[in-house]
Short mmCIF file of C-alpha atoms in Angstrom, two decimals:
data_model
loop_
_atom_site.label_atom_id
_atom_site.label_comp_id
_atom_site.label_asym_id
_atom_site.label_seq_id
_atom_site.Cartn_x
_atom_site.Cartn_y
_atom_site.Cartn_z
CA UNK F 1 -48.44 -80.55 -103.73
CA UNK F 2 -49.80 -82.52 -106.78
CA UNK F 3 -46.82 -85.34 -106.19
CA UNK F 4 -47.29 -85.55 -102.66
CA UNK F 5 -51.15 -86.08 -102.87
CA UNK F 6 -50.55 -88.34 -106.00
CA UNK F 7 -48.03 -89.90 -103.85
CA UNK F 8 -50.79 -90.70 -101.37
CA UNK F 9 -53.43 -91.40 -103.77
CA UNK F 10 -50.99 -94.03 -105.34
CA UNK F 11 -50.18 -95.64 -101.51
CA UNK F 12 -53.92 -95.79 -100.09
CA UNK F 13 -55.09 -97.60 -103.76
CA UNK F 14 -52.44 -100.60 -103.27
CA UNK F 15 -52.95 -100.84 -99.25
CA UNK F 16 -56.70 -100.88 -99.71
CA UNK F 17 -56.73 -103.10 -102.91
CA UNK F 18 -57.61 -106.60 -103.16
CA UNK F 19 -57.17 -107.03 -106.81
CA UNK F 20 -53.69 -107.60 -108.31
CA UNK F 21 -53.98 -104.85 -111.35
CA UNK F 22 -55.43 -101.78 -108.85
CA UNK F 23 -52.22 -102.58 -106.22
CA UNK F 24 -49.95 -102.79 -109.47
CA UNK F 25 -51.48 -99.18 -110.86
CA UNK F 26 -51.23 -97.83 -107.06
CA UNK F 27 -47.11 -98.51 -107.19
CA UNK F 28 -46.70 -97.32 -110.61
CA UNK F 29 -48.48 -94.44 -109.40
CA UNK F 30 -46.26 -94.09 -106.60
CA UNK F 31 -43.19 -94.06 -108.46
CA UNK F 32 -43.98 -92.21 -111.14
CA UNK F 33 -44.86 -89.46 -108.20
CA UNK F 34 -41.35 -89.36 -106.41
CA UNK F 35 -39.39 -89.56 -109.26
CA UNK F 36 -39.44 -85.27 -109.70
CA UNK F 37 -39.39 -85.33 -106.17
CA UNK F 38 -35.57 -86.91 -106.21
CA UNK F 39 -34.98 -85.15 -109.55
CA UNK F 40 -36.07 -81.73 -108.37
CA UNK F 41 -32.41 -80.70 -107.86
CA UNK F 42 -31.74 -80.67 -111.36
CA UNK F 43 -27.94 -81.86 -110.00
CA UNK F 44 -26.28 -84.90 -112.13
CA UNK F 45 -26.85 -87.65 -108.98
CA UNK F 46 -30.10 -86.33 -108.36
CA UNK F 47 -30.42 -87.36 -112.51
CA UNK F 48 -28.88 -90.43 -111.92
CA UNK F 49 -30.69 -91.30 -108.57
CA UNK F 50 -34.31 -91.20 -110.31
CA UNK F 51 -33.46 -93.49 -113.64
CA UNK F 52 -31.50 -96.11 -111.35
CA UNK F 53 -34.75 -95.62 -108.95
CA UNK F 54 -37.13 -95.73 -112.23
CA UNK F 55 -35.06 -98.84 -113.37
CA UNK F 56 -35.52 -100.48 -110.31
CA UNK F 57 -38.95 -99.56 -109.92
CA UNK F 58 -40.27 -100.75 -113.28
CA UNK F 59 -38.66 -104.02 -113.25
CA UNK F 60 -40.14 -104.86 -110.15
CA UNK F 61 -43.55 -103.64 -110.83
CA UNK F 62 -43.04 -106.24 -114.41
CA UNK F 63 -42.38 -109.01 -111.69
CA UNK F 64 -45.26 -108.30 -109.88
CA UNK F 65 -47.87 -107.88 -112.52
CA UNK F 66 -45.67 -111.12 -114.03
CA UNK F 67 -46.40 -113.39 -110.74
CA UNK F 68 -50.14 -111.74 -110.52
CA UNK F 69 -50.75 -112.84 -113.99
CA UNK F 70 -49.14 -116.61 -113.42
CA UNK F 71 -51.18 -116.95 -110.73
CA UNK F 72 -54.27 -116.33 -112.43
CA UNK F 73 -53.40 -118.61 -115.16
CA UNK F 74 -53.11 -121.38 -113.17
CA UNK F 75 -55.67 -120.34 -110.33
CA UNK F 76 -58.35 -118.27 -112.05
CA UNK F 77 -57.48 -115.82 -108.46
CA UNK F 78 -57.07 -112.34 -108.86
CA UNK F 79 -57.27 -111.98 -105.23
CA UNK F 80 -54.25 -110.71 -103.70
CA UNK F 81 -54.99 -112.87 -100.95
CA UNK F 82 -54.91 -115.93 -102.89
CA UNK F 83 -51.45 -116.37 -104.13
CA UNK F 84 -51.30 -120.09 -104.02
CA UNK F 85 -48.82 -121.04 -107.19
CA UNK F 86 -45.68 -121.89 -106.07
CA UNK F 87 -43.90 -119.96 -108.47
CA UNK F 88 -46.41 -117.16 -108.32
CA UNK F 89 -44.99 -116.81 -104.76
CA UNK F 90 -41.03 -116.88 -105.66
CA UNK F 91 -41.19 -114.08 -108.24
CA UNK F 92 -43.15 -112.22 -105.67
CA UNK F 93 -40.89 -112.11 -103.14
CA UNK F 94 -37.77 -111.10 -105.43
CA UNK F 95 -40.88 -108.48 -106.98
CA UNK F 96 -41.24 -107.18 -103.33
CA UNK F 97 -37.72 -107.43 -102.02
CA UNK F 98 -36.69 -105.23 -105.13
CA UNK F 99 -39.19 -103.07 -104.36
CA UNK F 100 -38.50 -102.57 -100.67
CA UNK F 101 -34.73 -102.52 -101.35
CA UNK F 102 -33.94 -106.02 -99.41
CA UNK F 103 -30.69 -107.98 -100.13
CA UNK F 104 -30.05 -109.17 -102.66
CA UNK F 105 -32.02 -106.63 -104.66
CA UNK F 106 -30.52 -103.75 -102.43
CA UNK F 107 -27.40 -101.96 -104.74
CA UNK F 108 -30.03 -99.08 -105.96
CA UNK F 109 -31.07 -97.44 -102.65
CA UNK F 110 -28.26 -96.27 -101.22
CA UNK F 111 -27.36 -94.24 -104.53
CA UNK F 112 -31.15 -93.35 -104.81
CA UNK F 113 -31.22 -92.03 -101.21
CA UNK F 114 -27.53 -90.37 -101.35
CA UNK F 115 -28.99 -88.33 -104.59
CA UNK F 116 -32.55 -87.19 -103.12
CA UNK F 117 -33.50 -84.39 -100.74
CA UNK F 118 -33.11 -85.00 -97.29
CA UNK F 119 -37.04 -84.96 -97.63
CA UNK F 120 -37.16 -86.98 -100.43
CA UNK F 121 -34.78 -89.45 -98.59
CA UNK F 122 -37.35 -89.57 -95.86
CA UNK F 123 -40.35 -90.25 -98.24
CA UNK F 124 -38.30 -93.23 -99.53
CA UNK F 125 -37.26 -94.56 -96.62
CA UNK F 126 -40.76 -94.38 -95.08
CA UNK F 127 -43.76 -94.00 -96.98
CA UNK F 128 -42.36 -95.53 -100.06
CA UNK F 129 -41.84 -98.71 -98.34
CA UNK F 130 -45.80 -98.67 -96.74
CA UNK F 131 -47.29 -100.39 -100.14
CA UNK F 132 -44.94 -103.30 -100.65
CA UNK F 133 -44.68 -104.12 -97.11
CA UNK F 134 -48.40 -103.88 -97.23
CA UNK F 135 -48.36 -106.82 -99.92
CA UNK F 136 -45.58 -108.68 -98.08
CA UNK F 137 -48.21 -108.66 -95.06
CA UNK F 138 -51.57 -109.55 -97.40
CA UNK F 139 -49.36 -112.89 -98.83
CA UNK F 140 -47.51 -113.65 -96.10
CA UNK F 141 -49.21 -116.82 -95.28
CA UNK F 142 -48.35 -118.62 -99.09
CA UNK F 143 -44.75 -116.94 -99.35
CA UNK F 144 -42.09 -119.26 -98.52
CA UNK F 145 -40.18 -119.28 -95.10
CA UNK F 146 -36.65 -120.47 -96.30
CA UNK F 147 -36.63 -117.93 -98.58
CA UNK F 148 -37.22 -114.82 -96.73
CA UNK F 149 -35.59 -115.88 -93.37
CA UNK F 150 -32.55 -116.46 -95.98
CA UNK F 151 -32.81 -113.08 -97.32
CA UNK F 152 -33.33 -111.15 -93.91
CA UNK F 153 -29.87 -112.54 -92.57
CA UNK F 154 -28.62 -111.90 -95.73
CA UNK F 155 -30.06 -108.13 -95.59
CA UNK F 156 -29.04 -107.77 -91.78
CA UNK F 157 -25.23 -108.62 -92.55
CA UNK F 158 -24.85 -106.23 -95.53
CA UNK F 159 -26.61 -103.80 -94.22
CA UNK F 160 -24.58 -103.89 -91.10
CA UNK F 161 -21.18 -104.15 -93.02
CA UNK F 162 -21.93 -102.01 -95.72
CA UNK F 163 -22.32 -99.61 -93.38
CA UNK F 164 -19.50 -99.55 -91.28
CA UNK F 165 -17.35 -97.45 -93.38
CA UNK F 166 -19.74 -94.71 -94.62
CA UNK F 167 -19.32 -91.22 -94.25
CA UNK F 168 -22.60 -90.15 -95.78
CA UNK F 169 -25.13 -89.44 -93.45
CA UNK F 170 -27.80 -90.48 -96.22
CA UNK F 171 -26.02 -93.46 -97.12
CA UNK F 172 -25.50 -94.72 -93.47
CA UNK F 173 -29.38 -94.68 -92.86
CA UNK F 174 -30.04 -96.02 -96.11
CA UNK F 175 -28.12 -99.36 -95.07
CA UNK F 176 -29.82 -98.83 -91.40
CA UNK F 177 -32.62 -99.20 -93.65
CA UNK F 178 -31.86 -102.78 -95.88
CA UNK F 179 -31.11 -104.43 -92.50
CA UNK F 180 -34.03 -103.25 -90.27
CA UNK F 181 -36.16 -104.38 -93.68
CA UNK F 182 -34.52 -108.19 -92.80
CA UNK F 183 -35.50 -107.67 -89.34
CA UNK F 184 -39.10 -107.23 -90.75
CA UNK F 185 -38.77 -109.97 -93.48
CA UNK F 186 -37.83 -112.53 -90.81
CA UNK F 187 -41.07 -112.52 -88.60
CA UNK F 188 -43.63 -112.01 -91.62
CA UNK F 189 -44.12 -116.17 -92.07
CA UNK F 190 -44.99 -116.37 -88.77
CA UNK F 191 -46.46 -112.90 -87.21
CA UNK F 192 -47.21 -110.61 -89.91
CA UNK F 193 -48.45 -107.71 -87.51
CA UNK F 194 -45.32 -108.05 -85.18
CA UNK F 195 -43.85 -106.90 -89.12
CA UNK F 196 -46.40 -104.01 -88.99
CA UNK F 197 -45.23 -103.50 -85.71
CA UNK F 198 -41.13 -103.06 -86.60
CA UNK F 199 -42.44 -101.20 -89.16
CA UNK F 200 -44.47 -98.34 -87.56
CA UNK F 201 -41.82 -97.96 -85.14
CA UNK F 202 -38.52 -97.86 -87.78
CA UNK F 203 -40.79 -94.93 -89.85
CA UNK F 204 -41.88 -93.19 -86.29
CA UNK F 205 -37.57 -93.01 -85.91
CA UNK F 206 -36.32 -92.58 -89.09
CA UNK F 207 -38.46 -89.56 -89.24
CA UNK F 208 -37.23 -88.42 -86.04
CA UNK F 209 -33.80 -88.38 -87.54
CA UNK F 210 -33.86 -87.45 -91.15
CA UNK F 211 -36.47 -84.12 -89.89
CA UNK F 212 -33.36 -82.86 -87.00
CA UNK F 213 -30.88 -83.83 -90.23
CA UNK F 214 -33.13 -81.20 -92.11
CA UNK F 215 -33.34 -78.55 -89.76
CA UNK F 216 -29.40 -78.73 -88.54
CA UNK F 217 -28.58 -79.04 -92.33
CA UNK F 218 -26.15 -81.99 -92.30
CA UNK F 219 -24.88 -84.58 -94.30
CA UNK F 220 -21.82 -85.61 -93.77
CA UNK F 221 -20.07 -87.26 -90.31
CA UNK F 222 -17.81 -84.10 -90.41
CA UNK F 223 -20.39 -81.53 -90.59
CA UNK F 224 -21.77 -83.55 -87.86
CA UNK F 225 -19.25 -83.05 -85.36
CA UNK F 226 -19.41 -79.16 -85.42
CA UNK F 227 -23.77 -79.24 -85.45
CA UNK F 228 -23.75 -79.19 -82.01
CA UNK F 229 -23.57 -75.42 -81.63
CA UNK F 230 -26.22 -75.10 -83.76
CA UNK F 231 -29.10 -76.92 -81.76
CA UNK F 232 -27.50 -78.55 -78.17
CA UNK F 233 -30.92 -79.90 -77.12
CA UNK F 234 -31.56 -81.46 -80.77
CA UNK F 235 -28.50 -82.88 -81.14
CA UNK F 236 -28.63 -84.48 -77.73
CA UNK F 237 -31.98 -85.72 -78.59
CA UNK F 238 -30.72 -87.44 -81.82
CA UNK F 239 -28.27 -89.08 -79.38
CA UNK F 240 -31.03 -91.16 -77.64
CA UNK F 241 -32.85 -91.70 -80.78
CA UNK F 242 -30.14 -93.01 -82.81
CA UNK F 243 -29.29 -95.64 -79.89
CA UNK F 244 -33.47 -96.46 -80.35
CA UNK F 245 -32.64 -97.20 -83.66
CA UNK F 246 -30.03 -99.40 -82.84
CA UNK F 247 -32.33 -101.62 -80.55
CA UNK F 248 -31.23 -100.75 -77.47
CA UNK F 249 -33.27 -100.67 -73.84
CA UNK F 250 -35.18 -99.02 -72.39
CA UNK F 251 -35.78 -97.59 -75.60
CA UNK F 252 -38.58 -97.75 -77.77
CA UNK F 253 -36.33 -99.50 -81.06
CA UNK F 254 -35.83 -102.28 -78.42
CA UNK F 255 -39.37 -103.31 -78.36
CA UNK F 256 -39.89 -104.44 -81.80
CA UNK F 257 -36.50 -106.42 -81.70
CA UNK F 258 -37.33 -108.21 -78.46
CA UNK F 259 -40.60 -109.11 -79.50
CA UNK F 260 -39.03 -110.67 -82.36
CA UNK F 261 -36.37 -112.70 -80.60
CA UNK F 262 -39.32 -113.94 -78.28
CA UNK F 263 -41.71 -115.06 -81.34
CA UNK F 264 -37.99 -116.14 -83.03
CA UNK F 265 -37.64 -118.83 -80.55
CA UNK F 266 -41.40 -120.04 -79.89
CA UNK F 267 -40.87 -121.32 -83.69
CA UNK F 268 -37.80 -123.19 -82.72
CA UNK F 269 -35.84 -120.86 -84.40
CA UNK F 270 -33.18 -119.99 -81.51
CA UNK F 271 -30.35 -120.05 -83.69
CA UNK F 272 -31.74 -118.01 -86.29
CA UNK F 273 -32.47 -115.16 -83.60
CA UNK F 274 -29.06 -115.65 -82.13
CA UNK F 275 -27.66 -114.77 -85.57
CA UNK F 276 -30.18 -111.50 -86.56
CA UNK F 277 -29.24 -110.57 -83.22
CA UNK F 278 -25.39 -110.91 -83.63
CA UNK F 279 -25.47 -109.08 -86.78
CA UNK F 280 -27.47 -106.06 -85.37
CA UNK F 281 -24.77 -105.43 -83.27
CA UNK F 282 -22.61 -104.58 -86.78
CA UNK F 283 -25.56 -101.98 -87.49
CA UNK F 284 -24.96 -100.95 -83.41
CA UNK F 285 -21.35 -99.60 -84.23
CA UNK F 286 -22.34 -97.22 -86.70
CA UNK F 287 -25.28 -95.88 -85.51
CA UNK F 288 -22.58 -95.14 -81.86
CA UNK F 289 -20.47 -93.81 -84.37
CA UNK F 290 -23.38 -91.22 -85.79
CA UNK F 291 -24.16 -90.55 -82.03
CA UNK F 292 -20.48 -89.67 -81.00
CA UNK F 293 -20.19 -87.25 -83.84
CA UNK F 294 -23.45 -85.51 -83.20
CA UNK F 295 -22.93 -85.16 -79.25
CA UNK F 296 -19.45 -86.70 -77.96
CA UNK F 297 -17.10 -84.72 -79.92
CA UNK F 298 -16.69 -81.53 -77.88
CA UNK F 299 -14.10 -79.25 -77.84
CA UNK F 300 -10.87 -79.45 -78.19
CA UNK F 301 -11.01 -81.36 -81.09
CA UNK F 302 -8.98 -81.81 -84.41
CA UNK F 303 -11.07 -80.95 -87.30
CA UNK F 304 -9.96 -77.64 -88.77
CA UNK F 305 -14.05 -76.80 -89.27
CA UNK F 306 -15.83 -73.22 -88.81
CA UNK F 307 -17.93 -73.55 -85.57
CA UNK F 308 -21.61 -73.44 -86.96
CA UNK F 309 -23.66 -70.09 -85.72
CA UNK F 310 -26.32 -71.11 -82.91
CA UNK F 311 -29.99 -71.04 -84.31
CA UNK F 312 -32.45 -70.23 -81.68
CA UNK F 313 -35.37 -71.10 -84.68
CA UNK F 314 -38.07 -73.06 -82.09
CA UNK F 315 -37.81 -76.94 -82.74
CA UNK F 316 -41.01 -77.65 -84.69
CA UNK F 317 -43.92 -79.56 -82.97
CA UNK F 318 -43.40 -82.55 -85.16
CA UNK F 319 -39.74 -83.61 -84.22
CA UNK F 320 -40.80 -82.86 -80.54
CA UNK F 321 -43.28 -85.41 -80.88
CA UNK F 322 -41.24 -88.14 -83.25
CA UNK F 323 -38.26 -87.75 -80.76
CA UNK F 324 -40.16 -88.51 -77.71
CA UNK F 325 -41.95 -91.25 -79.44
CA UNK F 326 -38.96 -92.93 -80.74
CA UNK F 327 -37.50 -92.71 -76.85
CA UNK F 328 -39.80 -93.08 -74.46
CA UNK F 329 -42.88 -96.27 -76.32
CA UNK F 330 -41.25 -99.17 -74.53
CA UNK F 331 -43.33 -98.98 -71.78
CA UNK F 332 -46.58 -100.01 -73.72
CA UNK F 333 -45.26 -103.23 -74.57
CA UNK F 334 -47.72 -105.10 -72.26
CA UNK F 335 -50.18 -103.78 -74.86
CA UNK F 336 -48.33 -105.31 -77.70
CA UNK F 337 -49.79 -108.96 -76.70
CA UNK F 338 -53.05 -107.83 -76.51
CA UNK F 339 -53.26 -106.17 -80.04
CA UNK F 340 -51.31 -109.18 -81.71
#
């Protein structure tokens, strides 16, 4: 309880900060919360998973205190606001993209997420991400466009390819993860809350998936295949929301995406959006391959696995709610315009 509320305490002081040293105390607070949280195990790759994630961490929160601190030499700003240096700006944006996990600063979050928790793995993959994403969105006017539409292809390809031959159920989300993060990166320069956006709706499904992942117990693509004894409706469920993930209508992971494309090519940018779109479709295999395992793979099949017992435990409120969320929000979108 103490992590999880330092954990919060460290996320509201960076979101609601406007000076660079209280957002720079609010991450370090942050990760010095999780890390027991993916060490809890006690298991050598939960070990090794919280120092690569401390590694990572602390080098990026040097970066950012690094760029804060040029700034303010050459600006007399502390204002988060008013990152104007040019340099200032670069070394933010690697600070941030090695924070989030974004290519090329991506290597240490698959291993970090394959080590954690299935809990843990959603804390990192959601509310972990809120405070630098936060900063992305407070700087995005002075950061530079070639640089992070460069990095959000690069983070859509390898997190599409990467992905294509993983088994791990933790490891496939994880790269679901690095290229919905270059889906985000691409549209901060010119809508920042269409970013917000992407990501309110990537945490609303991720949730959705890692909580059924939790309460089937599963992480492998083998273990997978013989879950659907254990909760039909769930894993049915997961079904739709993994294709939301994926981007695909009329569900709700197709809003974001479209909105994108449309704001993609009002900023001449056509071919850019043509390519984020192409490469998606990389991510779209493996998130079809998730969804056959979990629902499509009914008897008689080949695996030489134990069919799992059926659990008639009640499906908790919460996934209820995240599921039909992550399905059913596309109709809203002639809201979006109005709150953009």
């Amino acid at each position: 309880l103490m992590f999880a509320l330092s954990l919060l305490l460290g996320t509201t002081i960076t979101i609601t900060s406007n000076h660079w040293i209280m957002a720079w105390a609010g991450l370090e607070i942050n990760t010095l919360s999780i890390l027991p949280l993916i060490a809890k195990s006690h298991h050598p790759r939960a070990i090794e998973a919280a120092t690569k994630y401390f590694m990572t961490q602390a080098a990026a929160s040097a970066l950012v205190l690094f760029s804060s601190m040029t700034n303010a030499w050459h600006t007399g700003q502390w204002d988060i606001t008013q990152m104007t240096h040019t340099t200032s700006c670069l070394i933010l944006t690697s600070a941030i993209a090695m924070k989030l996990g974004m290519v090329p600063f991506h290597f240490w979050f698959p291993e970090v997420l394959q080590g954690s928790p299935i809990i843990t793995g959603l804390i990192l993959s959601t509310i972990m991400k809120l405070p630098p994403i936060a900063l992305l969105y407070m700087t995005s006017h002075s950061l530079n466009p070639t640089l992070l539409t460069l990095m959000a292809i690069m983070s859509a390809a390898l997190g599409g390819w990467m992905g294509l031959n993983q088994t791990q159920i933790r490891k496939i989300l994880a790269f679901s993860s690095i290229s919905h993060l270059g889906w985000m990166a691409i549209i901060i320069p010119f809508s920042p809350k269409l970013t917000m956006l992407n990501f309110y709706l990537y945490v609303l499904m991720t949730s959705a998936i890692f909580l059924t992942m939790n309460t089937v117990k599963v992480l492998k693509l083998s273990t997978l295949m013989t879950s659907w004894t254990k909760a039909p409706a769930l894993n049915t469920m997961l079904l739709l929301t993994l294709l939301s993930l994926a981007g695909l209508p009329p569900l709700t992971g197709f809003l974001p995406k479209w909105l994108i494309i449309q704001e993609l090519t009002k900023q001449n940018m056509a071919p850019t959006a043509i390519i984020i779109s192409l490469l998606s479709l990389l991510g779209l295999f493996f998130y079809l391959r998730l969804a056959y395992c979990a629902t499509i793979t009914l008897p008689p099949h080949t695996t030489n696995h134990m069919k799992q017992w059926h659990t008639y435990k009640p499906t908790s409120t919460l996934i209820a709610i995240s599921i039909v969320m992550s399905i059913m929000l596309l109709p809203i979108s002639p809201m979006i315009p109005t709150i953009l």
